[in-house]
XYZ file of C-alpha atoms in Angstrom:
373
model
C 0.251 0.044 0.127
C 1.585 3.448 -1.349
C 1.968 5.761 1.616
C 0.098 9.189 1.745
C 2.838 11.778 1.277
C 1.925 15.369 2.613
C 5.192 17.008 1.882
C 2.992 19.012 -0.992
C 0.713 20.833 1.704
C 3.980 22.347 3.080
C 4.082 24.633 -0.130
C 1.419 27.288 -0.174
C 0.501 26.847 -3.826
C -1.983 24.108 -2.972
C -3.975 26.708 -0.602
C -4.814 28.910 -3.323
C -7.256 26.314 -4.702
C -9.389 26.205 -1.278
C -9.472 30.246 -1.678
C -10.188 30.354 -5.436
C -13.462 28.260 -4.002
C -14.004 30.281 -1.029
C -13.984 33.311 -2.897
C -16.372 32.144 -5.983
C -18.946 30.993 -3.202
C -19.096 34.314 -1.387
C -19.079 36.214 -4.687
C -16.088 38.547 -4.115
C -14.909 40.612 -7.022
C -11.062 39.066 -6.480
C -8.915 42.094 -7.409
C -10.771 44.886 -5.088
C -10.493 42.008 -2.367
C -7.198 41.350 -2.743
C -6.131 45.225 -2.934
C -8.312 45.846 0.273
C -6.282 43.225 1.859
C -2.550 44.790 1.152
C -2.364 41.595 -1.530
C -0.839 42.688 -4.634
C -3.104 40.792 -7.580
C -0.078 40.213 -9.680
C 2.052 38.565 -6.588
C -1.267 36.257 -5.872
C -1.783 35.665 -9.534
C 2.037 34.220 -9.591
C 1.982 32.389 -6.576
C -1.309 30.643 -7.744
C 0.642 29.042 -10.327
C 4.087 28.701 -9.210
C 5.502 28.192 -5.822
C 6.656 31.629 -4.572
C 8.046 32.859 -1.369
C 5.394 35.619 -0.677
C 3.187 32.315 -1.036
C 2.869 31.792 2.261
C 2.359 35.155 3.066
C -0.668 35.923 0.977
C -1.940 32.250 2.699
C -1.628 33.608 6.126
C -3.327 36.929 5.264
C -6.096 34.947 3.570
C -6.719 32.659 6.382
C -6.818 35.501 8.730
C -9.563 36.973 6.809
C -11.610 33.746 6.320
C -11.302 32.676 9.947
C -9.032 29.706 9.245
C -5.667 28.810 11.239
C -2.899 28.194 8.757
C -0.680 25.077 9.183
C 2.992 24.919 9.384
C 5.827 22.354 8.984
C 5.748 21.101 12.279
C 1.453 20.313 12.094
C 2.515 18.968 8.331
C 5.001 16.520 10.082
C 2.302 15.257 12.658
C -0.459 14.885 10.122
C 1.584 12.845 7.925
C 2.224 10.112 10.828
C -1.165 10.172 12.072
C -3.065 9.928 8.901
C -1.279 7.732 7.358
C -1.781 5.306 10.681
C -5.418 6.033 10.170
C -5.148 5.039 6.165
C -3.423 1.493 7.496
C -6.001 0.998 9.995
C -8.650 1.529 7.706
C -7.326 -0.772 4.778
C -6.306 -3.244 6.822
C -9.516 -2.963 8.775
C -8.223 -2.755 12.275
C -11.652 -1.943 13.540
C -10.105 -1.584 17.531
C -8.423 1.939 16.791
C -11.941 3.605 15.089
C -13.372 5.738 17.741
C -9.927 7.189 18.901
C -9.151 8.190 15.030
C -12.585 9.671 14.565
C -12.003 11.852 17.918
C -8.284 12.856 16.380
C -9.851 14.029 13.202
C -12.454 15.896 14.968
C -10.619 17.933 17.388
C -8.529 19.036 14.454
C -11.426 20.295 12.575
C -12.310 22.104 15.878
C -9.265 23.830 15.199
C -10.471 25.175 11.503
C -7.136 24.370 10.200
C -6.933 25.555 6.275
C -5.849 21.862 5.436
C -9.813 21.070 6.713
C -10.456 19.212 3.098
C -7.465 16.319 4.163
C -9.548 16.050 7.488
C -12.827 15.708 5.949
C -11.951 13.417 3.524
C -10.274 10.958 5.771
C -13.044 11.333 8.676
C -15.482 9.883 5.500
C -13.371 7.276 4.685
C -13.158 6.302 8.170
C -17.331 6.398 8.476
C -17.464 4.366 5.149
C -14.909 1.441 6.727
C -16.713 1.285 10.208
C -17.869 -2.102 9.638
C -21.575 -1.000 9.659
C -24.229 -1.228 6.881
C -22.807 0.449 3.580
C -26.146 1.989 2.704
C -26.692 3.602 6.302
C -23.466 4.950 6.307
C -23.495 6.168 2.790
C -26.675 8.603 3.492
C -24.858 9.617 6.550
C -21.986 11.152 4.555
C -23.540 12.508 1.291
C -24.160 15.845 2.291
C -20.498 15.913 3.323
C -19.215 14.257 0.479
C -21.205 17.013 -2.046
C -19.526 19.987 0.275
C -16.091 18.443 0.007
C -16.014 17.462 -3.807
C -15.870 21.584 -4.497
C -12.398 21.465 -3.269
C -11.268 18.113 -5.438
C -8.663 20.259 -7.009
C -6.558 20.649 -3.525
C -6.068 16.895 -3.618
C -2.431 15.514 -4.597
C -2.379 11.969 -6.027
C -2.757 9.707 -3.401
C -5.779 12.052 -1.203
C -7.337 11.974 -4.921
C -7.632 8.298 -4.982
C -9.131 8.324 -1.129
C -11.794 10.779 -2.764
C -12.354 8.683 -6.031
C -13.318 6.128 -3.436
C -15.805 7.764 -1.852
C -17.032 9.449 -5.094
C -17.799 6.082 -6.659
C -19.499 4.794 -3.691
C -21.733 7.937 -3.930
C -22.087 8.958 -7.574
C -22.673 7.085 -10.571
C -19.428 5.912 -12.675
C -18.619 4.634 -15.939
C -16.792 1.536 -14.975
C -14.632 2.004 -17.975
C -12.833 5.075 -16.442
C -10.871 3.165 -14.052
C -9.342 1.298 -16.846
C -7.653 4.312 -18.245
C -5.170 4.275 -15.311
C -3.269 1.611 -12.912
C -4.440 2.989 -9.388
C -2.161 2.131 -6.455
C -4.903 1.922 -4.028
C -6.458 -1.615 -4.011
C -9.620 0.105 -2.450
C -10.554 1.945 -5.482
C -10.999 -1.507 -7.257
C -12.807 -2.755 -4.384
C -15.145 0.134 -4.284
C -15.626 -0.028 -8.074
C -16.462 -3.970 -8.226
C -18.930 -3.769 -5.150
C -20.834 -0.956 -7.138
C -21.158 -2.737 -10.105
C -22.326 -6.225 -8.180
C -24.779 -3.656 -7.084
C -25.663 -2.770 -10.487
C -25.919 -5.715 -11.941
C -22.551 -5.272 -14.375
C -20.795 -8.057 -12.983
C -18.709 -8.585 -15.779
C -16.744 -5.211 -14.909
C -17.222 -6.707 -11.436
C -15.225 -9.465 -11.738
C -12.847 -7.627 -13.720
C -12.059 -5.387 -11.050
C -12.331 -7.846 -8.465
C -9.156 -9.412 -10.311
C -7.272 -6.574 -10.328
C -7.804 -5.934 -6.540
C -6.968 -9.159 -5.414
C -3.521 -8.852 -6.955
C -2.932 -5.860 -5.272
C -4.241 -7.055 -1.889
C -2.567 -10.073 -1.878
C 0.927 -8.208 -2.520
C 0.184 -6.043 0.383
C -0.881 -9.585 2.449
C -4.217 -7.700 3.238
C -6.072 -10.899 3.541
C -8.862 -9.832 6.037
C -10.241 -7.327 2.949
C -9.520 -10.392 0.525
C -12.343 -12.013 2.730
C -14.820 -9.535 1.678
C -13.364 -9.003 -1.927
C -14.687 -13.048 -2.096
C -18.095 -12.271 -1.626
C -17.850 -10.010 -4.903
C -16.362 -12.840 -6.546
C -19.077 -15.283 -5.357
C -21.753 -12.990 -6.303
C -20.189 -12.558 -9.920
C -19.859 -16.395 -10.082
C -23.597 -16.639 -9.053
C -24.880 -14.581 -11.845
C -22.867 -16.323 -14.196
C -24.498 -19.739 -13.087
C -20.858 -20.881 -12.081
C -22.414 -22.330 -9.034
C -19.437 -24.624 -8.268
C -16.518 -21.743 -8.253
C -18.558 -19.911 -5.971
C -19.118 -23.039 -3.824
C -15.418 -23.220 -3.687
C -14.678 -19.986 -2.448
C -17.081 -20.016 0.067
C -16.698 -23.628 1.189
C -12.533 -22.619 1.306
C -13.422 -19.392 3.134
C -15.301 -21.222 5.833
C -12.379 -23.121 6.815
C -10.411 -20.311 6.669
C -12.370 -18.199 8.928
C -12.784 -21.024 11.687
C -8.736 -20.593 12.017
C -9.094 -16.717 13.109
C -10.153 -15.515 16.170
C -12.785 -12.971 15.917
C -14.764 -13.874 12.662
C -18.410 -14.040 13.801
C -19.704 -11.162 11.075
C -17.488 -12.752 8.391
C -18.234 -16.039 8.911
C -22.021 -15.506 8.845
C -21.509 -13.382 6.154
C -19.711 -16.436 3.925
C -22.546 -18.986 5.304
C -25.038 -16.786 4.043
C -23.611 -17.340 0.453
C -22.130 -20.994 0.766
C -26.129 -21.860 1.427
C -27.154 -20.033 -1.602
C -24.255 -22.086 -3.600
C -25.638 -25.137 -1.946
C -29.164 -24.263 -2.909
C -27.934 -23.539 -6.618
C -26.423 -27.115 -6.642
C -29.124 -28.402 -4.945
C -27.485 -30.079 -1.893
C -30.630 -29.498 0.256
C -29.159 -32.363 2.821
C -26.156 -30.419 3.440
C -28.333 -27.261 3.649
C -30.457 -28.864 6.380
C -27.394 -29.982 8.248
C -25.694 -26.806 7.904
C -28.562 -24.359 9.517
C -29.236 -26.862 12.236
C -25.670 -26.119 13.398
C -26.185 -22.264 13.227
C -26.923 -20.575 16.703
C -28.769 -17.495 15.623
C -30.672 -17.956 12.094
C -31.400 -15.138 9.897
C -33.791 -14.820 7.446
C -31.108 -15.135 4.701
C -30.081 -18.681 6.484
C -33.745 -19.324 6.768
C -34.618 -19.227 2.885
C -32.577 -21.793 1.953
C -32.936 -24.187 4.772
C -36.772 -23.959 3.989
C -36.477 -24.568 0.199
C -34.468 -27.492 1.214
C -36.920 -28.806 3.894
C -39.725 -28.548 1.079
C -37.842 -31.088 -1.124
C -36.505 -33.379 1.650
C -39.047 -33.393 4.327
C -42.427 -31.881 3.883
C -44.149 -32.769 7.237
C -41.249 -31.136 9.002
C -41.223 -27.740 6.265
C -45.120 -27.505 7.497
C -44.077 -28.115 11.199
C -41.369 -25.262 11.128
C -44.060 -23.540 9.042
C -46.695 -23.915 11.567
C -44.821 -22.740 14.797
C -44.032 -19.669 13.062
C -46.935 -18.470 11.558
C -49.425 -20.188 12.648
C -48.792 -21.211 16.415
C -50.874 -17.686 17.236
C -53.044 -16.295 14.707
C -53.561 -13.169 16.755
C -49.505 -12.453 16.792
C -48.421 -11.172 13.262
C -45.099 -9.531 13.123
C -42.795 -8.779 10.186
C -41.244 -12.021 10.534
C -44.078 -13.829 10.679
C -45.251 -11.780 7.169
C -41.844 -12.523 5.614
C -42.019 -16.626 6.103
C -45.695 -16.136 4.896
C -44.730 -14.584 1.645
C -41.688 -16.914 1.628
C -44.073 -20.199 1.957
C -46.352 -18.665 -0.574
C -43.377 -18.429 -2.986
C -42.141 -21.914 -2.324
C -45.380 -23.398 -3.122
C -46.550 -21.341 -5.974
C -43.795 -19.604 -7.543
C -45.296 -16.295 -7.017
C -42.966 -13.419 -8.042
C -45.325 -11.061 -6.098
C -44.632 -12.752 -2.859
C -40.670 -12.909 -3.637
C -40.900 -9.044 -3.933
C -42.437 -8.632 -1.084
C -39.696 -9.705 0.766
C -36.949 -8.619 -1.799
C -35.625 -5.792 0.952
C -34.676 -8.824 3.237
C -32.869 -11.018 0.451
C -29.196 -11.018 -0.004
C -28.722 -9.574 -3.561
C -27.326 -13.121 -5.522
C -29.775 -15.274 -3.527
C -32.749 -12.867 -4.565
C -31.494 -13.110 -8.408
C -31.325 -16.881 -8.121
C -34.768 -17.331 -7.061
C -35.808 -14.765 -9.617
C -34.444 -16.545 -12.338
C -34.765 -20.142 -11.379
C -36.880 -22.844 -10.468
C -36.563 -24.292 -6.969
């Protein structure tokens, strides 16, 4: 993984790009404003184009005028160390430092440093990697992202790649765009692959996943590779290559058993594994696996009920009765989900399937929609 390099921000030139945005936003006529604040317009234009000694003096005056704290070399050096540590934690999915990392960024933002676009960007990257539901997180950061987008020109090459990770997550993008250049950050290809999966562009998703996999292996980032494998399984599933998806899931389950903290990743892999078993019609294995799971989710339950329907109809009806019909007066969200699943299994009614779509893992839903069960 390439380190972030903040040496660019020891120069004055990048900060002119921030003030270009601020002046434009506030509809300030630049020339009279500069003269009024004892800044020579010619010196401003020259320092804006190429690094000049007077540039720092100009930035100092502009910071005072707009209420920002300027940064010196000592602050930049500290940021260079800490932001690289945070970026490392994000990349290798080290969740233990998450709260401390967020607090550190927030404290710096409170000081109103002129380098605020880098800090906001790092905070967005942290939030995106908080280990929570992606859709919830993206809604949380949308407003901050669109505000940050105005300062895109301020980012150097390394930070621009981080910005693109956020951008691809939130906005529409052309999958071909990322093939025009070899980016250093594997997370960029990871997010692109995931976004393509969500948009049913599985060929591009597979392509980006392959690029990402090579880079992750080179970095020894096997934890993120676990998450990338979900994309591989989804792609293979879409192309009806159930055996390859099954082999990845089975191997990953064995690998995860050797890790100390694997509950979330193990459960997610198990969902994919059960979907693969369903596609391969290995009903007895599904029943066996699900009956060993301590806390069964709806995505575990779907293959289980379909398997029971094929292998043991009496047990299927008994299970259904326990959930749906034990007390007809007790109707909650789960009983409604199971009732719709029952109708779909017995009648193949696509409307019933659509009623529970929001609770079904994307690859499994696609399979149920397109195939006979």
